[in-house]
Coordinates of C-alpha atoms in Angstrom, one line a residue:
X6 CA 4.0 10.2 -9.0
X7 CA 0.6 8.6 -8.7
X8 CA -2.4 10.8 -7.6
X9 CA -4.3 7.8 -6.3
X10 CA -3.7 4.1 -5.7
X11 CA -3.1 2.0 -8.8
X12 CA -6.4 1.4 -10.7
X13 CA -8.0 0.6 -14.0
X14 CA -6.6 -1.0 -17.1
X15 CA -2.8 -0.6 -17.5
X16 CA -1.5 -2.2 -20.7
X17 CA 1.8 -4.1 -20.3
X18 CA 3.4 -2.6 -23.4
X19 CA 5.5 -4.5 -25.9
X20 CA 8.8 -3.0 -26.8
X21 CA 8.8 -2.5 -30.6
X22 CA 12.0 -3.4 -32.4
X23 CA 13.3 -2.8 -35.9
X24 CA 14.5 -5.6 -38.2
X25 CA 18.0 -4.5 -37.1
X26 CA 17.2 -5.3 -33.5
X27 CA 17.0 -1.6 -32.4
X28 CA 14.3 0.1 -30.4
X29 CA 11.7 1.4 -32.9
X30 CA 11.0 4.8 -31.4
X31 CA 8.4 5.8 -34.0
X32 CA 6.4 2.6 -33.3
X33 CA 6.8 3.0 -29.5
X34 CA 5.4 6.5 -29.7
X35 CA 2.6 5.3 -31.9
X36 CA 1.8 2.5 -29.5
X37 CA 1.7 4.8 -26.5
X38 CA -0.9 7.0 -28.3
X39 CA -2.9 4.0 -29.4
X40 CA -3.1 2.8 -25.8
X41 CA -4.0 6.2 -24.3
X42 CA -6.5 7.0 -27.1
X43 CA -8.1 3.6 -26.5
X44 CA -9.0 4.5 -22.9
X45 CA -6.2 3.0 -20.9
X46 CA -5.8 4.4 -17.4
X47 CA -2.0 4.2 -17.4
X48 CA 0.8 2.4 -19.4
X49 CA 3.5 0.1 -18.2
X50 CA 6.8 -0.1 -20.1
X51 CA 9.5 -2.8 -19.8
X52 CA 7.5 -5.4 -18.0
X53 CA 7.3 -9.1 -18.9
X54 CA 5.5 -8.3 -22.2
X55 CA 8.1 -5.6 -22.8
X56 CA 10.9 -8.2 -22.6
X57 CA 12.6 -6.7 -19.6
X58 CA 15.2 -9.5 -19.6
X59 CA 16.3 -8.7 -23.1
X60 CA 17.4 -5.0 -22.7
X61 CA 20.4 -3.2 -21.3
X62 CA 19.9 -0.6 -18.6
X63 CA 20.6 2.1 -21.2
X64 CA 17.9 0.7 -23.5
X65 CA 15.4 0.5 -20.7
X66 CA 16.0 4.1 -19.7
X67 CA 15.5 5.2 -23.3
X68 CA 12.2 3.3 -23.6
X69 CA 11.0 4.9 -20.4
X70 CA 12.0 8.4 -21.6
X71 CA 10.2 7.9 -24.9
X72 CA 7.0 6.7 -23.2
X73 CA 7.1 9.5 -20.6
X74 CA 7.6 12.1 -23.3
X75 CA 4.8 10.8 -25.5
X76 CA 2.4 10.2 -22.7
X77 CA 3.0 13.9 -21.7
X78 CA 1.2 13.6 -18.4
X79 CA -2.1 12.3 -19.9
X80 CA -1.8 9.0 -17.9
X81 CA 0.7 7.7 -15.4
X82 CA 3.6 5.7 -16.7
X83 CA 4.8 2.6 -14.8
X84 CA 8.2 1.1 -15.3
X85 CA 9.3 -2.5 -14.8
X86 CA 12.5 -2.4 -12.7
X87 CA 12.9 -6.1 -11.9
X88 CA 16.3 -7.7 -11.3
X89 CA 17.6 -10.8 -9.5
X90 CA 19.7 -8.8 -7.1
X91 CA 18.5 -6.1 -4.8
X92 CA 21.4 -3.9 -5.9
X93 CA 20.5 -4.0 -9.6
X94 CA 16.8 -3.6 -8.9
X95 CA 17.6 -0.4 -6.9
X96 CA 19.8 0.9 -9.8
X97 CA 17.0 0.3 -12.3
X98 CA 14.4 1.9 -10.1
X99 CA 16.6 5.0 -9.8
X100 CA 17.1 5.1 -13.5
X101 CA 13.3 4.9 -14.0
X102 CA 12.8 7.7 -11.5
X103 CA 15.3 9.8 -13.4
X104 CA 13.5 9.1 -16.6
X105 CA 10.3 10.6 -15.1
X106 CA 8.0 7.6 -14.6
X107 CA 5.2 7.8 -12.0
X108 CA 5.7 4.4 -10.4
X109 CA 7.7 1.1 -10.7
X110 CA 6.6 -2.5 -10.8
X111 CA 9.1 -5.0 -9.4
X112 CA 8.9 -8.7 -10.2
X113 CA 10.1 -11.1 -7.6
X114 CA 13.7 -12.3 -8.1
X115 CA 13.8 -15.3 -10.4
X116 CA 16.1 -18.4 -10.8
X117 CA 17.0 -18.2 -7.1
X118 CA 14.5 -19.1 -4.3
X119 CA 14.6 -16.4 -1.6
X120 CA 12.6 -17.0 1.6
X121 CA 10.0 -14.6 2.9
X122 CA 12.3 -12.6 5.1
X123 CA 14.7 -12.2 2.2
X124 CA 11.9 -11.1 -0.1
X125 CA 10.7 -8.6 2.5
X126 CA 14.2 -7.1 2.8
X127 CA 14.5 -7.0 -1.0
X128 CA 11.3 -5.0 -1.5
X129 CA 11.7 -2.8 1.5
X130 CA 15.2 -1.8 0.4
X131 CA 13.9 -0.9 -3.1
X132 CA 11.0 1.1 -1.7
X133 CA 13.3 3.0 0.7
X134 CA 15.7 3.8 -2.2
X135 CA 13.1 5.7 -4.2
X136 CA 10.4 8.4 -3.8
X137 CA 8.2 6.5 -6.3
X138 CA 5.3 4.3 -5.5
X139 CA 6.3 0.6 -5.8
X140 CA 4.0 -2.2 -7.1
X141 CA 4.9 -5.7 -6.2
X142 CA 4.7 -8.2 -9.1
X143 CA 4.1 -11.9 -8.6
X144 CA 4.3 -14.4 -11.5
X145 CA 5.2 -17.7 -9.9
X146 CA 4.8 -19.8 -13.0
X147 CA 7.7 -18.0 -14.6
X148 CA 9.8 -17.1 -11.6
X149 CA 9.3 -20.1 -9.3
X150 CA 8.7 -17.6 -6.5
X151 CA 5.3 -17.1 -4.8
X152 CA 4.5 -14.2 -2.6
X153 CA 2.8 -15.5 0.5
X154 CA -0.3 -13.8 1.7
X155 CA 1.3 -13.0 5.1
X156 CA 4.3 -11.5 3.3
X157 CA 2.2 -9.3 1.1
X158 CA 0.3 -8.1 4.3
X159 CA 3.7 -7.1 5.8
X160 CA 4.9 -5.4 2.7
X161 CA 1.6 -3.5 2.4
X162 CA 2.7 -1.6 5.5
X163 CA 5.7 -0.1 3.8
X164 CA 4.6 3.4 3.0
X165 CA 5.3 3.5 -0.7
X166 CA 4.5 -0.1 -1.5
X167 CA 1.1 0.6 -3.0
X168 CA -0.1 -2.7 -4.5
X169 CA 0.5 -5.9 -6.3
X170 CA 0.2 -7.3 -9.8
X171 CA -0.9 -10.9 -9.4
X172 CA -0.2 -13.1 -12.4
X173 CA -0.6 -16.4 -10.6
X174 CA -4.0 -17.1 -12.2
X175 CA -5.1 -18.3 -8.7
X176 CA -8.2 -16.3 -7.9
X177 CA -8.3 -17.6 -4.4
X178 CA -4.8 -16.3 -3.7
X179 CA -5.8 -12.9 -5.3
X180 CA -8.8 -12.8 -3.0
X181 CA -6.7 -13.4 0.0
X182 CA -4.4 -10.6 -0.9
X183 CA -7.4 -8.3 -1.1
X184 CA -8.7 -9.6 2.2
X185 CA -5.6 -9.0 4.3
X186 CA -4.3 -5.8 2.6
X187 CA -5.2 -2.3 3.9
X188 CA -7.7 -0.2 1.9
X189 CA -4.9 1.9 0.3
X190 CA -3.3 -1.2 -1.2
X191 CA -4.4 -2.1 -4.7
X192 CA -4.6 -5.7 -6.1
X193 CA -4.3 -5.7 -9.9
X194 CA -5.0 -8.8 -11.9
X195 CA -2.2 -10.0 -14.2
X196 CA -4.1 -12.8 -15.9
X197 CA -6.2 -11.2 -18.7
X198 CA -8.9 -13.9 -18.6
X199 CA -9.6 -13.1 -14.9
X200 CA -10.1 -9.3 -15.0
X201 CA -13.9 -9.4 -14.5
X202 CA -13.7 -12.1 -11.9
X203 CA -11.0 -10.1 -10.0
X204 CA -13.1 -7.0 -10.1
X205 CA -16.0 -8.9 -8.6
X206 CA -13.7 -9.9 -5.7
X207 CA -12.5 -6.4 -5.2
X208 CA -9.5 -6.0 -7.5
X209 CA -8.9 -2.4 -8.6
X210 CA -8.0 -3.2 -12.2
X211 CA -5.5 -5.2 -14.2
X212 CA -2.1 -4.9 -16.0
X213 CA -3.1 -6.5 -19.3
X214 CA -0.9 -7.5 -22.3
X215 CA -3.9 -8.0 -24.5
X216 CA -4.6 -4.3 -24.2
X217 CA -1.8 -3.6 -26.7
X218 CA -4.2 -5.0 -29.4
X219 CA -7.6 -3.5 -28.5
X220 CA -7.3 -1.2 -25.5
X221 CA -10.9 0.0 -25.7
X222 CA -12.2 -3.6 -25.3
X223 CA -10.0 -4.2 -22.2
X224 CA -10.8 -0.8 -20.7
X225 CA -14.5 -1.6 -21.2
X226 CA -14.2 -4.5 -18.7
X227 CA -13.2 -2.0 -16.0
X228 CA -15.2 1.0 -17.1
X229 CA -18.5 -0.9 -17.5
X230 CA -18.0 -2.7 -14.2
X231 CA -17.5 0.6 -12.4
X232 CA -20.5 2.1 -14.1
X233 CA -22.6 -0.9 -12.9
X234 CA -23.0 -2.5 -16.3
X235 CA -22.0 -6.0 -15.2
X236 CA -23.4 -7.7 -18.3
X237 CA -21.4 -5.3 -20.5
X238 CA -18.2 -5.9 -18.5
X239 CA -18.7 -9.7 -18.7
X240 CA -19.3 -9.6 -22.4
X241 CA -16.1 -7.6 -22.9
X242 CA -14.2 -10.1 -20.9
X243 CA -15.5 -13.0 -22.9
X244 CA -14.7 -11.2 -26.2
X245 CA -11.1 -10.8 -25.0
X246 CA -10.5 -14.4 -24.0
X247 CA -9.6 -15.9 -27.5
X248 CA -6.7 -13.5 -27.8
X249 CA -5.3 -14.3 -24.4
X250 CA -5.7 -18.0 -25.0
X251 CA -3.6 -17.6 -28.2
X252 CA -0.5 -16.7 -26.2
X253 CA 0.6 -20.4 -26.2
X254 CA 0.9 -20.4 -30.0
X255 CA 4.4 -18.9 -29.9
X256 CA 7.3 -18.1 -27.6
X257 CA 6.3 -15.4 -25.2
X258 CA 5.9 -12.5 -26.0
X259 CA 5.8 -12.8 -29.7
X260 CA 2.0 -13.3 -30.2
X261 CA 1.2 -9.8 -29.2
X262 CA 4.0 -8.4 -31.3
X263 CA 2.9 -10.3 -34.3
X264 CA -0.7 -9.2 -33.7
X265 CA 0.4 -5.6 -33.8
X266 CA 2.3 -6.3 -37.1
X267 CA -0.9 -7.7 -38.6
X268 CA -2.7 -4.6 -37.5
X269 CA 0.0 -2.4 -39.2
X270 CA 1.3 -1.2 -35.8
X271 CA 4.9 -2.4 -36.1
X272 CA 5.4 -4.6 -33.1
X273 CA 8.5 -6.0 -34.7
X274 CA 10.4 -9.2 -33.8
X275 CA 11.1 -10.5 -30.4
X276 CA 14.8 -10.3 -29.3
X277 CA 16.6 -13.5 -30.0
X278 CA 16.3 -16.3 -29.2
X279 CA 12.6 -15.5 -29.4
X280 CA 11.5 -16.4 -32.9
X281 CA 8.4 -15.7 -35.1
X282 CA 5.2 -17.6 -35.3
X283 CA 4.9 -20.3 -38.0
X284 CA 2.8 -19.4 -41.1
X285 CA 0.0 -21.6 -39.8
X286 CA 0.0 -20.0 -36.4
X287 CA 0.0 -16.5 -37.9
X288 CA -3.1 -17.3 -39.9
X289 CA -4.8 -18.6 -36.8
X290 CA -3.9 -15.4 -35.1
X291 CA -5.2 -13.4 -38.0
X292 CA -8.5 -15.1 -37.6
X293 CA -8.7 -14.2 -33.9
X294 CA -7.9 -10.5 -34.8
X295 CA -10.6 -10.5 -37.6
X296 CA -13.2 -11.8 -35.1
X297 CA -12.1 -8.9 -32.8
X298 CA -12.5 -6.4 -35.6
X299 CA -8.9 -5.1 -35.6
X300 CA -7.8 -6.4 -39.1

């Protein structure tokens, strides 16, 4: 369970795979330590960057168990328990709770287009089915579903709905979430290029895929901001931008996995049909990583 509302830099972890398409437990444990040692304030397993759509319920539970075991209470562990149906989302949330995570993050249903009342009922039912804190997750570019400001304000009144990860990239929308939500409700940025801007508006942190690669740099955006070093926070944000902008070079989420491979961290392949970068793209990525000082 969380001891305070969600805050800080929370890496959206990749799920390392072997060449045989199995979960790479050794690499997952190593990644967990890399993120915690790099100053992350929590970790998040089986989100979008973790290929939640690609894994069975048993595989997801195993990933959560490994991360919880390796984190060993040093930082909170968030689990992505998204599903299209309320029933499956509740089942996954309960599996995550049994695995020992501290909170769940639940992406909106995708493919279908539920209205606001249906979304409210969906999230309220999930929250009522668990003792865990629940973080809303909005990524309209990928799901086709947008969480309206008025809906988020309603959901923020559910006792264990504690915040939202906003990956819309719409800073005005994020600012509106912050304006209407109660003080106990955290807005976390989900677009890595907007962490600093979000903090200026009042966001409490970010769930950041780029933190897999250089967690200390991403944590610096938050830590320096909180310490009052705005120039340092802005410089860290600008140094991070080239890696986030490289995401379009391959099929999501392979860029971060291949970056970890280039660093010797064993990100492994994406699960098919996600394929590798081309040789040219990989060399471009190597150049970005060299500029960041990680290869």
